[in-house]
PDB file of C-alpha atoms in Angstrom:
ATOM      1  CA  UNK A 492    -188.549  73.418 -68.991  1.00  0.00           C
ATOM      2  CA  UNK A 493    -188.225  74.175 -72.723  1.00  0.00           C
ATOM      3  CA  UNK A 494    -191.459  76.294 -72.442  1.00  0.00           C
ATOM      4  CA  UNK A 495    -189.728  78.445 -69.835  1.00  0.00           C
ATOM      5  CA  UNK A 496    -186.537  79.311 -71.476  1.00  0.00           C
ATOM      6  CA  UNK A 497    -188.874  80.305 -74.842  1.00  0.00           C
ATOM      7  CA  UNK A 498    -190.964  82.061 -72.375  1.00  0.00           C
ATOM      8  CA  UNK A 499    -187.565  84.272 -70.958  1.00  0.00           C
ATOM      9  CA  UNK A 500    -186.465  84.607 -74.297  1.00  0.00           C
ATOM     10  CA  UNK A 501    -189.827  86.215 -75.387  1.00  0.00           C
ATOM     11  CA  UNK A 502    -189.752  88.271 -72.033  1.00  0.00           C
ATOM     12  CA  UNK A 503    -186.175  89.720 -72.523  1.00  0.00           C
ATOM     13  CA  UNK A 504    -186.412  90.209 -76.754  1.00  0.00           C
ATOM     14  CA  UNK A 505    -189.728  92.392 -75.815  1.00  0.00           C
ATOM     15  CA  UNK A 506    -187.659  94.707 -73.364  1.00  0.00           C
ATOM     16  CA  UNK A 507    -184.766  94.844 -75.993  1.00  0.00           C
ATOM     17  CA  UNK A 508    -187.106  96.200 -78.537  1.00  0.00           C
ATOM     18  CA  UNK A 509    -188.712  98.540 -76.222  1.00  0.00           C
ATOM     19  CA  UNK A 510    -185.551 100.125 -75.550  1.00  0.00           C
ATOM     20  CA  UNK A 511    -184.448  99.565 -79.215  1.00  0.00           C
ATOM     21  CA  UNK A 512    -187.599 101.790 -80.036  1.00  0.00           C
ATOM     22  CA  UNK A 513    -187.414 104.089 -77.144  1.00  0.00           C
ATOM     23  CA  UNK A 514    -183.826 105.195 -78.575  1.00  0.00           C
ATOM     24  CA  UNK A 515    -185.216 105.677 -81.954  1.00  0.00           C
ATOM     25  CA  UNK A 516    -188.317 108.011 -80.699  1.00  0.00           C
ATOM     26  CA  UNK A 517    -185.324 110.090 -79.235  1.00  0.00           C
ATOM     27  CA  UNK A 518    -183.252 109.915 -82.073  1.00  0.00           C
ATOM     28  CA  UNK A 519    -185.714 110.607 -84.387  1.00  0.00           C
ATOM     29  CA  UNK A 520    -187.044 113.682 -82.287  1.00  0.00           C
ATOM     30  CA  UNK A 521    -183.731 114.999 -82.578  1.00  0.00           C
ATOM     31  CA  UNK A 522    -183.535 114.598 -86.337  1.00  0.00           C
ATOM     32  CA  UNK A 523    -186.994 116.206 -86.725  1.00  0.00           C
ATOM     33  CA  UNK A 524    -186.213 119.132 -84.385  1.00  0.00           C
ATOM     34  CA  UNK A 525    -183.090 119.932 -85.791  1.00  0.00           C
ATOM     35  CA  UNK A 526    -184.454 119.509 -89.800  1.00  0.00           C
ATOM     36  CA  UNK A 527    -187.289 122.089 -88.498  1.00  0.00           C
ATOM     37  CA  UNK A 528    -185.023 124.770 -87.002  1.00  0.00           C
ATOM     38  CA  UNK A 529    -182.317 124.555 -89.703  1.00  0.00           C
ATOM     39  CA  UNK A 530    -185.555 125.058 -92.124  1.00  0.00           C
ATOM     40  CA  UNK A 531    -187.000 128.297 -90.149  1.00  0.00           C
ATOM     41  CA  UNK A 532    -183.086 129.471 -90.039  1.00  0.00           C
ATOM     42  CA  UNK A 533    -183.016 128.893 -93.867  1.00  0.00           C
ATOM     43  CA  UNK A 534    -186.040 130.466 -94.809  1.00  0.00           C
ATOM     44  CA  UNK A 535    -185.128 133.240 -92.419  1.00  0.00           C
ATOM     45  CA  UNK A 536    -181.796 133.924 -93.551  1.00  0.00           C
ATOM     46  CA  UNK A 537    -183.484 133.618 -97.329  1.00  0.00           C
ATOM     47  CA  UNK A 538    -185.907 136.683 -96.613  1.00  0.00           C
ATOM     48  CA  UNK A 539    -185.026 139.823 -98.047  1.00  0.00           C
ATOM     49  CA  UNK A 540    -185.250 141.654 -94.834  1.00  0.00           C
ATOM     50  CA  UNK A 541    -184.351 138.885 -92.234  1.00  0.00           C
ATOM     51  CA  UNK A 542    -183.924 138.735 -88.680  1.00  0.00           C
ATOM     52  CA  UNK A 543    -180.721 137.702 -87.525  1.00  0.00           C
ATOM     53  CA  UNK A 544    -181.285 137.209 -84.053  1.00  0.00           C
ATOM     54  CA  UNK A 545    -184.243 135.221 -84.919  1.00  0.00           C
ATOM     55  CA  UNK A 546    -182.034 133.226 -87.518  1.00  0.00           C
ATOM     56  CA  UNK A 547    -179.175 132.978 -84.779  1.00  0.00           C
ATOM     57  CA  UNK A 548    -181.663 131.637 -82.163  1.00  0.00           C
ATOM     58  CA  UNK A 549    -183.231 129.121 -84.757  1.00  0.00           C
ATOM     59  CA  UNK A 550    -179.615 128.069 -85.466  1.00  0.00           C
ATOM     60  CA  UNK A 551    -178.781 127.293 -81.638  1.00  0.00           C
ATOM     61  CA  UNK A 552    -181.927 124.878 -81.282  1.00  0.00           C
ATOM     62  CA  UNK A 553    -180.251 122.799 -83.923  1.00  0.00           C
ATOM     63  CA  UNK A 554    -178.578 119.259 -81.731  1.00  0.00           C
ATOM     64  CA  UNK A 555    -175.033 120.569 -81.466  1.00  0.00           C
ATOM     65  CA  UNK A 556    -174.127 116.831 -81.402  1.00  0.00           C
ATOM     66  CA  UNK A 557    -175.325 115.870 -84.542  1.00  0.00           C
ATOM     67  CA  UNK A 558    -173.585 118.600 -86.494  1.00  0.00           C
ATOM     68  CA  UNK A 559    -170.319 117.752 -88.239  1.00  0.00           C
ATOM     69  CA  UNK A 560    -167.502 119.707 -86.842  1.00  0.00           C
ATOM     70  CA  UNK A 561    -166.866 121.990 -90.125  1.00  0.00           C
ATOM     71  CA  UNK A 562    -170.813 122.872 -90.250  1.00  0.00           C
ATOM     72  CA  UNK A 563    -170.485 123.812 -86.685  1.00  0.00           C
ATOM     73  CA  UNK A 564    -167.537 125.908 -87.398  1.00  0.00           C
ATOM     74  CA  UNK A 565    -169.655 127.855 -90.172  1.00  0.00           C
ATOM     75  CA  UNK A 566    -172.721 128.322 -88.104  1.00  0.00           C
ATOM     76  CA  UNK A 567    -170.204 129.494 -85.294  1.00  0.00           C
ATOM     77  CA  UNK A 568    -169.212 131.945 -87.445  1.00  0.00           C
ATOM     78  CA  UNK A 569    -172.200 132.916 -88.689  1.00  0.00           C
ATOM     79  CA  UNK A 570    -173.523 133.848 -85.278  1.00  0.00           C
ATOM     80  CA  UNK A 571    -170.491 135.437 -84.467  1.00  0.00           C
ATOM     81  CA  UNK A 572    -170.729 137.716 -87.426  1.00  0.00           C
ATOM     82  CA  UNK A 573    -174.445 138.519 -86.474  1.00  0.00           C
ATOM     83  CA  UNK A 574    -173.608 141.083 -84.035  1.00  0.00           C
ATOM     84  CA  UNK A 575    -171.247 142.921 -86.141  1.00  0.00           C
ATOM     85  CA  UNK A 576    -172.878 142.479 -89.326  1.00  0.00           C
ATOM     86  CA  UNK A 577    -176.148 144.321 -87.154  1.00  0.00           C
ATOM     87  CA  UNK A 578    -173.717 147.224 -86.666  1.00  0.00           C
ATOM     88  CA  UNK A 579    -172.620 147.484 -89.944  1.00  0.00           C
ATOM     89  CA  UNK A 580    -176.119 147.589 -91.395  1.00  0.00           C
ATOM     90  CA  UNK A 581    -176.916 150.451 -89.205  1.00  0.00           C
ATOM     91  CA  UNK A 582    -174.155 152.090 -90.582  1.00  0.00           C
ATOM     92  CA  UNK A 583    -174.204 151.449 -94.344  1.00  0.00           C
ATOM     93  CA  UNK A 584    -176.427 149.870 -96.888  1.00  0.00           C
ATOM     94  CA  UNK A 585    -175.641 146.348 -97.262  1.00  0.00           C
ATOM     95  CA  UNK A 586    -173.411 145.033-100.062  1.00  0.00           C
ATOM     96  CA  UNK A 587    -173.334 142.442-102.444  1.00  0.00           C
ATOM     97  CA  UNK A 588    -170.153 140.805-101.297  1.00  0.00           C
ATOM     98  CA  UNK A 589    -171.625 141.336 -97.941  1.00  0.00           C
ATOM     99  CA  UNK A 590    -175.135 139.122 -99.069  1.00  0.00           C
ATOM    100  CA  UNK A 591    -172.652 136.447-100.508  1.00  0.00           C
ATOM    101  CA  UNK A 592    -171.330 135.740 -97.346  1.00  0.00           C
ATOM    102  CA  UNK A 593    -175.046 134.595 -96.536  1.00  0.00           C
ATOM    103  CA  UNK A 594    -175.349 132.467 -99.427  1.00  0.00           C
ATOM    104  CA  UNK A 595    -172.263 130.283 -98.104  1.00  0.00           C
ATOM    105  CA  UNK A 596    -174.445 129.847 -94.401  1.00  0.00           C
ATOM    106  CA  UNK A 597    -177.636 129.086 -96.416  1.00  0.00           C
ATOM    107  CA  UNK A 598    -175.420 126.881 -98.461  1.00  0.00           C
ATOM    108  CA  UNK A 599    -174.047 125.106 -95.495  1.00  0.00           C
ATOM    109  CA  UNK A 600    -177.037 124.893 -94.006  1.00  0.00           C
ATOM    110  CA  UNK A 601    -179.221 123.207 -96.792  1.00  0.00           C
ATOM    111  CA  UNK A 602    -176.738 120.503 -96.988  1.00  0.00           C
ATOM    112  CA  UNK A 603    -177.049 119.878 -93.051  1.00  0.00           C
ATOM    113  CA  UNK A 604    -180.535 119.806 -93.675  1.00  0.00           C
ATOM    114  CA  UNK A 605    -180.120 117.093 -96.066  1.00  0.00           C
ATOM    115  CA  UNK A 606    -177.759 115.511 -94.407  1.00  0.00           C
ATOM    116  CA  UNK A 607    -180.038 114.912 -91.523  1.00  0.00           C
ATOM    117  CA  UNK A 608    -183.230 114.427 -93.204  1.00  0.00           C
ATOM    118  CA  UNK A 609    -181.075 111.624 -94.972  1.00  0.00           C
ATOM    119  CA  UNK A 610    -180.240 110.434 -91.882  1.00  0.00           C
ATOM    120  CA  UNK A 611    -183.531 110.472 -90.278  1.00  0.00           C
ATOM    121  CA  UNK A 612    -184.803 108.241 -93.225  1.00  0.00           C
ATOM    122  CA  UNK A 613    -182.294 105.802 -92.416  1.00  0.00           C
ATOM    123  CA  UNK A 614    -183.371 105.446 -88.813  1.00  0.00           C
ATOM    124  CA  UNK A 615    -186.725 105.045 -89.995  1.00  0.00           C
ATOM    125  CA  UNK A 616    -185.749 102.163 -92.445  1.00  0.00           C
ATOM    126  CA  UNK A 617    -183.960 100.784 -89.791  1.00  0.00           C
ATOM    127  CA  UNK A 618    -186.633 101.030 -87.609  1.00  0.00           C
ATOM    128  CA  UNK A 619    -189.228  99.137 -89.651  1.00  0.00           C
ATOM    129  CA  UNK A 620    -186.471  96.474 -90.358  1.00  0.00           C
ATOM    130  CA  UNK A 621    -186.441  96.213 -86.329  1.00  0.00           C
ATOM    131  CA  UNK A 622    -189.884  95.825 -85.739  1.00  0.00           C
ATOM    132  CA  UNK A 623    -190.151  93.485 -88.537  1.00  0.00           C
ATOM    133  CA  UNK A 624    -187.839  91.037 -87.236  1.00  0.00           C
ATOM    134  CA  UNK A 625    -188.962  91.599 -83.772  1.00  0.00           C
ATOM    135  CA  UNK A 626    -192.364  90.753 -84.701  1.00  0.00           C
ATOM    136  CA  UNK A 627    -191.017  87.150 -86.531  1.00  0.00           C
ATOM    137  CA  UNK A 628    -189.243  86.531 -83.549  1.00  0.00           C
ATOM    138  CA  UNK A 629    -191.822  86.918 -81.355  1.00  0.00           C
ATOM    139  CA  UNK A 630    -193.996  84.459 -84.078  1.00  0.00           C
ATOM    140  CA  UNK A 631    -191.378  81.948 -83.556  1.00  0.00           C
ATOM    141  CA  UNK A 632    -191.102  81.893 -79.916  1.00  0.00           C
ATOM    142  CA  UNK A 633    -194.753  82.166 -79.502  1.00  0.00           C
ATOM    143  CA  UNK A 634    -194.908  78.976 -81.880  1.00  0.00           C
ATOM    144  CA  UNK A 635    -192.197  77.418 -80.207  1.00  0.00           C
ATOM    145  CA  UNK A 636    -194.175  77.852 -76.716  1.00  0.00           C
ATOM    146  CA  UNK A 637    -197.419  76.523 -78.188  1.00  0.00           C
ATOM    147  CA  UNK A 638    -195.874  73.482 -79.805  1.00  0.00           C
ATOM    148  CA  UNK A 639    -193.766  73.020 -76.427  1.00  0.00           C
ATOM    149  CA  UNK A 640    -197.382  72.922 -74.358  1.00  0.00           C
ATOM    150  CA  UNK A 641    -198.908  70.705 -76.806  1.00  0.00           C
ATOM    151  CA  UNK A 642    -196.331  68.672 -76.908  1.00  0.00           C
ATOM    152  CA  UNK A 643    -196.415  68.092 -73.173  1.00  0.00           C
ATOM    153  CA  UNK A 644    -199.895  67.878 -72.952  1.00  0.00           C
ATOM    154  CA  UNK A 645    -199.502  64.854 -75.808  1.00  0.00           C
ATOM    155  CA  UNK A 646    -196.748  63.281 -73.338  1.00  0.00           C
ATOM    156  CA  UNK A 647    -199.276  63.403 -70.366  1.00  0.00           C
ATOM    157  CA  UNK A 648    -202.192  62.104 -72.173  1.00  0.00           C
ATOM    158  CA  UNK A 649    -200.280  59.117 -73.305  1.00  0.00           C
ATOM    159  CA  UNK A 650    -198.521  58.541 -69.695  1.00  0.00           C
ATOM    160  CA  UNK A 651    -201.856  58.741 -68.715  1.00  0.00           C
ATOM    161  CA  UNK A 652    -203.678  56.534 -71.006  1.00  0.00           C
ATOM    162  CA  UNK A 653    -200.493  53.912 -70.571  1.00  0.00           C
ATOM    163  CA  UNK A 654    -201.365  53.993 -66.692  1.00  0.00           C
ATOM    164  CA  UNK A 655    -204.804  53.237 -67.090  1.00  0.00           C
ATOM    165  CA  UNK A 656    -204.111  50.517 -69.782  1.00  0.00           C
ATOM    166  CA  UNK A 657    -201.562  48.940 -66.992  1.00  0.00           C
ATOM    167  CA  UNK A 658    -204.254  49.258 -64.423  1.00  0.00           C
ATOM    168  CA  UNK A 659    -206.856  47.664 -66.431  1.00  0.00           C
ATOM    169  CA  UNK A 660    -204.105  44.930 -67.450  1.00  0.00           C
ATOM    170  CA  UNK A 661    -203.269  44.034 -63.630  1.00  0.00           C
ATOM    171  CA  UNK A 662    -207.020  43.866 -63.100  1.00  0.00           C
ATOM    172  CA  UNK A 663    -207.708  41.388 -65.394  1.00  0.00           C
ATOM    173  CA  UNK A 664    -205.696  39.121 -63.857  1.00  0.00           C
TER     174      UNK A 664
END
């Protein structure tokens, strides 16, 4: 009876752990892809002769649901200004005030990248803790199953010995 409960708990714990791990893998992938896209976008924007279209396409790759509203507005403004900036660049040389506009977006992107890296590190630590807790639970349940099976075996042997002694005692009468 206890053995089947322990085995059911073990099976359920393994199923939950698998779901948690799959969620972790997907979330970690999202953060990694977003950090990579932000790194590439920042590098592209920082180049002397950067390609605004490439920077814009890299920013689009960042997972939108991970971005805080304020950063999303700054990115949207950057993307919206890209077309008008391209028109201005072909008409006149770039002005220093125009460059400072991009310093602001770079700062926002770097902060966002740092935030994503911190969150990715946090979920990595959480995954390690969850994995360790699961391993401890599995070990505990495995030990409980083993102990219960040993107890059942010992009781069966004791019952068999008792029955044999009773039979021997009846035979001696």
